[in-house]
Amino acid sequence: MARFEVVGATVVDGSGRDPADVDVTVEDGRIAALGTSGAHGERLDAGGLTMTPGLIDAHVHLGLSSPIQPQFSFQLSAAEIAADIFATAGATLDAGFTTVRDTGGIDGGVVTTIAKGKVRGPRVLSCGPVQCQIGGHGYYGAAWEPTELWNSHHIPGLAALSTMSGNADELRANVREAFRRGASFLKLCVTGGVVGAHDRLTDTQFTVEEIAVAVQEAAARGTYVTVHAHNNEGIRNAVEAGARCVEHGTDIDEPTAILMATHGVALVPTFAVVEHLLHDPAQAGLDESARSRAQGVRERMTRALATAKQAGVRIGLGSDLIGPAQHRRGEELRLRAHLETPMDTLVSATKTNAEILGLSGQVGVIAPGLQADLVLWNGNPLEDPALFADPANAIVVVQSGRVVKDLR
């Protein structure tokens, strides 16, 4: 792989340190050196641009890139669903996100197809289908549709949103099936959700004993469980069972935050999806009920973020965007930067997310030896975080040492 040097950029390395004007040398897909190397090779002129690590979105749904209700009522062909998934993957890369954690919707074939370079997209870690209890969050079949028909909505190798379990034994079988199909971690829904038709945010789902089965199976494979959870009872059940991460965490109170911090459980808030549902649920292919379910969530999630931060919880960043309009994934950084410093937000989207995903020491920071995942921004997003939200401001994107986007 070619060696080149990026010169002239202001480097924000993702660690939280102050920006520095240093050159970055890339060789064999990795960062070889910081500072002028004097090496021969191509020079990439980045004068006036700001360099950050490739961004990481810890909560994506590539498999929900089509309008939601038509997708789950057999109105769309597999070809159209595939086209939407791969278009979203490319748009994610163009927005400056070089790594994502897919928290439900794609099957293993999408991960390997992107990894082989057959379509453009970020590095993808996937849980495969989300693990849900019968009648719980993650089920989008019609009310009259028998549960056993739900798997007919799966498209092998492409899309598989969720599998339903009625007890611990069924959950164990479904978890093992998820791993067989390529999952690298597990996700369980342990409370109701905002985008759901058969549950409420106040519902708890799965018992501690059931969640512990998934934790046991994940640990046997050297990986972890994250949980979709909005209310405190569901979060506490998951922490007691050994889950390592909480998605959303809308109603986290102080005792729950302290419990999470004590057990080393991370939090991934998701503001962008709430903003989109409050503004235009139809854009995601959902009806007006989604807007009413999202009312008040943004304010409560804001309080939960502050409470978790005060307790010392490790906090990542995820957009949770659904439907066709996923090209402005950086909106999550813009929204978060209004609630904390832009530097804190960037660290969440790089170094901290890499830790949560189990990729610490591989990506997330601009340092010698790490993968050369880099983004050159038009301007300084620490001074104007709105730059993160517009993919046109990601002038150059480098993934594993390859320039995959260049608007210079």
Coordinates of C-alpha atoms in Angstrom, one line a residue:
M1 CA 0.0 0.0 0.0
A2 CA 1.3 3.5 -0.9
R3 CA 3.1 5.8 1.5
F4 CA 1.9 9.4 1.7
E5 CA 2.1 12.4 3.9
V6 CA -0.7 14.7 4.8
V7 CA 0.7 18.2 5.2
G8 CA -0.7 21.5 6.4
A9 CA -3.7 20.4 8.4
T10 CA -4.6 21.3 12.0
V11 CA -4.7 17.9 13.7
V12 CA -7.3 17.1 16.4
D13 CA -6.2 13.6 17.4
G14 CA -9.3 12.4 19.2
S15 CA -7.6 12.0 22.6
G16 CA -8.9 15.3 23.9
R17 CA -5.6 17.1 23.6
D18 CA -5.4 20.5 22.1
P19 CA -5.1 20.8 18.3
A20 CA -1.6 20.8 16.8
D21 CA -0.2 21.7 13.4
V22 CA 1.7 18.5 12.5
D23 CA 2.1 16.5 9.4
V24 CA 0.8 12.9 9.3
T25 CA 2.6 10.1 7.5
V26 CA 0.6 7.1 6.4
E27 CA 2.2 3.8 5.3
D28 CA 0.7 0.3 4.7
G29 CA -2.7 1.5 5.9
R30 CA -1.5 2.7 9.2
I31 CA -0.3 6.0 10.7
A32 CA 3.5 5.8 10.5
A33 CA 4.5 9.1 12.1
L34 CA 3.4 12.4 13.3
G35 CA 5.5 15.4 12.4
T36 CA 7.7 16.1 9.4
S37 CA 9.1 12.7 8.4
G38 CA 11.2 13.8 5.4
A39 CA 10.1 10.7 3.6
H40 CA 9.7 10.5 -0.1
G41 CA 6.3 9.8 -1.5
E42 CA 3.0 11.5 -2.3
R43 CA 2.2 14.7 -0.4
L44 CA -1.5 15.4 0.2
D45 CA -1.9 19.2 0.7
A46 CA -4.4 19.9 3.5
G47 CA -3.6 23.5 4.1
G48 CA -6.5 25.3 5.9
L49 CA -8.3 22.0 6.7
T50 CA -8.8 20.4 10.1
M51 CA -8.0 16.7 10.5
T52 CA -9.8 14.4 12.9
P53 CA -9.9 10.6 13.3
G54 CA -12.5 8.9 11.2
L55 CA -15.7 9.3 13.1
I56 CA -17.4 6.2 14.7
D57 CA -21.2 5.9 15.0
A58 CA -22.0 3.3 17.7
H59 CA -25.7 3.0 16.9
V60 CA -26.7 2.6 13.2
H61 CA -29.3 0.7 11.4
L62 CA -28.1 0.1 7.8
G63 CA -30.8 -2.5 7.3
L64 CA -33.5 0.1 8.0
S65 CA -32.5 2.3 5.1
S66 CA -35.9 2.0 3.4
P67 CA -39.2 3.4 4.5
I68 CA -40.0 1.4 7.6
Q69 CA -43.6 0.5 7.3
P70 CA -43.4 -0.5 3.5
Q71 CA -40.3 -2.6 4.2
F72 CA -42.1 -4.7 6.8
S73 CA -45.3 -5.1 4.9
F74 CA -43.8 -6.7 1.8
Q75 CA -44.2 -3.6 -0.4
L76 CA -40.5 -3.4 -1.3
S77 CA -38.4 -5.9 -3.3
A78 CA -35.2 -7.4 -1.9
A79 CA -33.4 -5.5 -4.7
E80 CA -34.7 -2.1 -3.6
I81 CA -33.9 -2.9 0.0
A82 CA -30.4 -3.9 -0.9
A83 CA -30.0 -0.7 -3.0
D84 CA -31.1 1.4 -0.1
I85 CA -28.7 -0.3 2.3
F86 CA -25.7 0.1 0.1
A87 CA -26.5 3.7 -0.7
T88 CA -26.7 4.4 3.0
A89 CA -23.3 2.7 3.5
G90 CA -21.7 4.9 0.9
A91 CA -23.3 8.0 2.3
T92 CA -22.0 7.1 5.8
L93 CA -18.5 7.0 4.5
D94 CA -18.9 10.3 2.7
A95 CA -20.1 11.9 6.0
G96 CA -16.8 11.1 7.6
F97 CA -17.8 7.9 9.4
T98 CA -15.2 5.2 8.8
T99 CA -16.5 2.7 11.4
V100 CA -20.0 1.9 12.6
R101 CA -21.7 -0.5 15.0
D102 CA -24.9 -1.8 13.4
T103 CA -27.3 -2.4 16.3
G104 CA -29.9 -4.4 14.3
G105 CA -31.2 -4.8 10.8
I106 CA -28.5 -6.3 8.6
D107 CA -27.4 -9.9 8.1
G108 CA -23.8 -11.0 7.8
G109 CA -23.7 -10.7 4.0
V110 CA -23.8 -6.9 4.2
V111 CA -20.8 -6.8 6.5
T112 CA -18.7 -9.1 4.3
T113 CA -19.7 -7.4 1.0
I114 CA -18.6 -4.0 2.3
A115 CA -15.4 -5.5 3.8
K116 CA -14.5 -7.1 0.5
G117 CA -14.8 -3.6 -1.2
K118 CA -17.6 -4.6 -3.5
V119 CA -19.6 -1.6 -2.3
R120 CA -18.4 1.6 -0.6
G121 CA -19.0 1.7 3.1
P122 CA -17.5 2.0 6.6
R123 CA -16.0 -0.8 8.7
V124 CA -19.1 -2.5 10.1
L125 CA -19.5 -4.4 13.4
S126 CA -22.9 -6.0 13.6
C127 CA -25.1 -7.8 16.2
G128 CA -27.1 -9.4 13.4
P129 CA -30.8 -9.6 14.4
V130 CA -31.8 -7.9 17.6
Q131 CA -32.9 -10.3 20.4
C132 CA -36.5 -9.4 21.4
Q133 CA -39.1 -11.0 23.6
I134 CA -42.3 -12.1 22.0
G135 CA -44.6 -9.0 21.7
G136 CA -41.8 -6.7 22.7
H137 CA -39.8 -3.9 21.0
G138 CA -38.3 -4.8 17.7
Y139 CA -41.4 -6.6 16.3
Y140 CA -43.0 -4.8 13.4
G141 CA -45.4 -7.4 12.1
A142 CA -49.1 -6.6 11.8
A143 CA -51.1 -7.2 15.0
W144 CA -52.9 -10.1 13.4
E145 CA -49.7 -11.7 12.1
P146 CA -48.6 -14.9 14.0
T147 CA -45.2 -14.5 15.7
E148 CA -43.9 -17.5 13.9
L149 CA -44.2 -15.7 10.5
W150 CA -42.0 -12.8 11.6
N151 CA -38.8 -14.5 10.3
S152 CA -40.4 -14.5 6.8
H153 CA -39.5 -10.8 6.8
H154 CA -35.8 -11.7 6.9
I155 CA -33.8 -11.7 3.6
P156 CA -31.0 -14.2 4.2
G157 CA -27.6 -12.5 3.8
L158 CA -29.1 -9.0 3.6
A159 CA -31.6 -8.0 6.2
A160 CA -32.8 -9.5 9.5
L161 CA -34.1 -7.0 12.0
S162 CA -35.0 -9.1 15.0
T163 CA -35.7 -12.6 16.4
M164 CA -38.4 -13.3 19.0
S165 CA -37.9 -15.4 22.1
G166 CA -40.5 -16.7 24.5
N167 CA -38.1 -18.0 27.2
A168 CA -34.5 -18.4 28.1
D169 CA -34.0 -21.6 26.1
E170 CA -35.4 -19.9 22.9
L171 CA -33.2 -16.9 23.6
R172 CA -30.1 -19.1 23.9
A173 CA -30.9 -20.7 20.5
N174 CA -31.6 -17.4 18.8
V175 CA -28.3 -15.9 20.2
R176 CA -26.3 -18.9 18.9
E177 CA -28.0 -18.5 15.5
A178 CA -27.0 -14.8 15.5
F179 CA -23.4 -15.7 16.1
R180 CA -23.6 -18.4 13.4
R181 CA -24.7 -15.7 11.0
G182 CA -21.8 -13.4 11.7
A183 CA -22.7 -11.3 14.8
S184 CA -19.7 -9.9 16.6
F185 CA -21.7 -8.8 19.7
L186 CA -25.3 -9.0 20.9
K187 CA -28.1 -6.5 21.4
L188 CA -31.2 -7.2 23.4
C189 CA -34.3 -5.0 23.8
V190 CA -35.0 -4.8 27.5
T191 CA -37.6 -2.0 27.5
G192 CA -40.2 -0.7 25.2
G193 CA -39.2 1.9 22.6
V194 CA -40.0 5.1 20.7
V195 CA -40.4 3.5 17.3
G196 CA -42.7 0.6 18.2
A197 CA -46.3 -0.4 17.9
H198 CA -46.8 -3.1 20.6
D199 CA -45.1 -1.7 23.7
R200 CA -44.5 1.4 25.8
L201 CA -41.3 3.1 27.0
T202 CA -42.3 2.1 30.6
D203 CA -42.4 -1.6 29.8
T204 CA -39.6 -3.8 30.9
Q205 CA -38.7 -6.8 28.7
F206 CA -36.7 -10.0 29.4
T207 CA -35.9 -11.0 33.0
V208 CA -32.5 -10.8 34.6
E209 CA -32.1 -14.5 34.2
E210 CA -32.9 -14.3 30.5
I211 CA -30.6 -11.4 29.9
A212 CA -27.9 -13.4 31.7
V213 CA -28.2 -16.2 29.2
A214 CA -27.2 -13.8 26.4
V215 CA -24.4 -12.4 28.5
Q216 CA -23.1 -16.0 29.1
E217 CA -23.2 -16.8 25.4
A218 CA -21.5 -13.6 24.5
A219 CA -18.8 -14.1 27.1
A220 CA -18.1 -17.6 25.7
R221 CA -17.2 -15.9 22.4
G222 CA -15.1 -13.1 24.0
T223 CA -17.7 -10.4 23.3
Y224 CA -20.5 -8.5 25.1
V225 CA -24.1 -7.6 25.3
T226 CA -25.5 -4.1 24.8
V227 CA -29.2 -3.3 25.5
H228 CA -31.9 -1.0 24.1
A229 CA -33.2 0.5 27.3
H230 CA -35.1 3.7 28.2
N231 CA -36.4 3.2 31.7
N232 CA -34.4 2.6 34.9
E233 CA -35.8 -0.8 35.8
G234 CA -34.8 -2.3 32.5
I235 CA -31.4 -0.8 32.7
R236 CA -30.8 -2.1 36.3
N237 CA -31.9 -5.6 35.2
A238 CA -29.4 -5.5 32.4
V239 CA -26.6 -4.2 34.6
E240 CA -27.3 -7.0 37.1
A241 CA -27.2 -9.6 34.4
G242 CA -23.8 -8.4 33.1
A243 CA -24.6 -6.2 30.1
R244 CA -21.7 -3.9 29.1
C245 CA -23.5 -1.0 27.3
V246 CA -26.9 0.8 27.3
E247 CA -28.4 2.3 24.2
H248 CA -30.6 5.5 24.6
G249 CA -30.9 5.5 28.4
T250 CA -33.6 8.2 28.3
D251 CA -34.7 8.2 31.9
I252 CA -31.4 7.4 33.7
D253 CA -31.6 8.7 37.3
E254 CA -28.7 9.2 39.7
P255 CA -28.8 5.8 41.4
T256 CA -28.9 4.0 38.1
A257 CA -26.0 6.2 36.7
I258 CA -23.9 5.4 39.7
L259 CA -24.7 1.6 39.3
M260 CA -23.6 1.8 35.7
A261 CA -20.4 3.6 36.5
T262 CA -19.6 1.1 39.3
H263 CA -20.0 -1.8 36.9
G264 CA -18.2 -0.1 34.0
V265 CA -21.3 0.0 31.8
A266 CA -21.2 2.5 29.0
L267 CA -24.0 4.7 27.6
V268 CA -24.7 5.6 24.0
P269 CA -27.3 8.4 23.8
T270 CA -29.1 8.9 20.5
F271 CA -30.4 12.4 19.9
A272 CA -30.5 12.6 16.1
V273 CA -33.3 10.0 15.6
V274 CA -35.5 11.8 18.2
E275 CA -35.0 15.1 16.4
H276 CA -35.9 13.5 13.1
L277 CA -39.0 11.8 14.5
L278 CA -40.2 15.0 16.1
H279 CA -39.7 16.9 12.9
D280 CA -40.9 14.5 10.2
P281 CA -41.7 10.9 11.0
A282 CA -43.1 10.4 7.5
Q283 CA -39.5 10.8 6.2
A284 CA -38.6 7.5 7.9
G285 CA -41.8 5.8 6.5
L286 CA -43.6 6.1 9.9
D287 CA -47.0 7.5 10.8
E288 CA -47.8 10.3 13.2
S289 CA -47.9 8.0 16.3
A290 CA -44.0 8.0 16.2
R291 CA -44.0 11.8 16.8
S292 CA -46.3 11.5 19.8
R293 CA -44.1 8.7 21.3
A294 CA -41.0 10.9 20.9
Q295 CA -42.5 13.8 22.7
G296 CA -40.5 14.6 25.8
V297 CA -37.7 12.1 25.1
R298 CA -35.2 14.7 23.9
E299 CA -35.5 16.7 27.2
R300 CA -35.3 13.5 29.4
M301 CA -32.4 12.1 27.4
T302 CA -30.6 15.5 27.9
R303 CA -31.0 15.2 31.6
A304 CA -29.9 11.6 31.6
L305 CA -26.7 12.5 29.7
A306 CA -25.8 15.1 32.3
T307 CA -26.6 12.7 35.1
A308 CA -24.5 9.9 33.6
K309 CA -21.6 12.2 32.9
Q310 CA -21.7 13.5 36.5
A311 CA -21.6 9.9 37.8
G312 CA -18.5 9.1 35.6
V313 CA -20.2 6.8 33.1
R314 CA -18.3 6.3 29.9
I315 CA -20.4 8.0 27.2
G316 CA -20.2 7.2 23.5
L317 CA -22.2 8.6 20.6
G318 CA -24.8 7.1 18.2
S319 CA -27.3 8.5 15.7
D320 CA -29.8 5.7 15.5
L321 CA -31.1 7.1 12.2
I322 CA -33.7 5.1 10.4
G323 CA -35.4 5.2 7.0
P324 CA -33.9 6.7 3.8
A325 CA -32.7 10.0 5.2
Q326 CA -29.4 8.9 6.8
H327 CA -26.9 11.0 4.9
R328 CA -26.6 13.7 7.6
R329 CA -25.3 11.3 10.2
G330 CA -23.1 14.0 11.7
E331 CA -26.2 15.7 13.0
E332 CA -25.6 13.7 16.2
L333 CA -22.3 15.5 16.8
R334 CA -23.9 18.9 16.1
L335 CA -26.7 18.2 18.6
R336 CA -24.4 16.8 21.3
A337 CA -22.0 19.7 20.9
H338 CA -24.8 22.0 22.2
L339 CA -25.0 19.9 25.4
E340 CA -21.3 19.5 26.1
T341 CA -18.1 20.9 24.6
P342 CA -17.4 20.1 20.9
M343 CA -14.1 18.5 22.0
D344 CA -16.0 16.2 24.4
T345 CA -18.4 15.3 21.6
L346 CA -15.6 14.5 19.2
V347 CA -13.8 12.3 21.8
S348 CA -17.1 10.4 22.3
A349 CA -17.4 9.9 18.6
T350 CA -13.8 8.6 18.2
K351 CA -11.7 7.4 21.2
T352 CA -14.6 6.5 23.5
N353 CA -16.6 4.8 20.8
A354 CA -13.5 2.8 19.8
E355 CA -13.3 1.6 23.4
I356 CA -17.0 0.7 23.6
L357 CA -16.7 -1.3 20.3
G358 CA -13.6 -3.1 21.5
L359 CA -11.4 -1.4 18.9
S360 CA -9.2 0.6 21.3
G361 CA -5.7 0.7 20.0
Q362 CA -6.9 0.1 16.4
V363 CA -8.9 3.1 15.5
G364 CA -10.4 6.3 17.1
V365 CA -7.2 8.3 17.7
I366 CA -4.5 9.7 15.4
A367 CA -1.4 8.0 16.7
P368 CA 1.5 6.0 15.3
G369 CA 0.6 2.3 14.7
L370 CA -3.2 2.8 14.5
Q371 CA -5.3 2.4 11.4
A372 CA -5.1 5.5 9.2
D373 CA -8.8 6.5 9.4
L374 CA -8.7 10.2 8.9
V375 CA -11.1 13.0 7.9
L376 CA -10.1 16.5 6.6
W377 CA -12.8 19.1 7.3
N378 CA -13.5 22.3 5.6
G379 CA -13.0 24.6 8.6
N380 CA -12.7 23.9 12.3
P381 CA -15.6 21.8 13.6
L382 CA -14.5 22.5 17.2
E383 CA -15.4 26.2 16.6
D384 CA -18.4 25.4 14.4
P385 CA -19.8 21.9 15.2
A386 CA -22.4 22.3 12.5
L387 CA -19.7 21.4 10.0
F388 CA -20.0 17.8 11.2
A389 CA -23.6 17.7 10.0
D390 CA -23.0 18.5 6.3
P391 CA -21.2 15.7 4.4
A392 CA -19.9 18.3 1.9
N393 CA -17.6 19.6 4.7
A394 CA -15.8 16.2 4.9
I395 CA -13.4 17.2 2.1
V396 CA -11.1 14.1 2.3
V397 CA -11.9 10.8 3.9
V398 CA -9.1 8.2 4.4
Q399 CA -10.0 4.7 5.5
S400 CA -7.2 2.2 6.4
G401 CA -4.8 4.4 4.4
R402 CA -6.9 4.6 1.3
V403 CA -8.4 7.9 0.1
V404 CA -12.0 7.0 -0.3
K405 CA -13.3 10.5 -0.8
D406 CA -11.6 13.6 -2.1
L407 CA -13.4 16.9 -2.9
R408 CA -10.2 19.1 -3.0

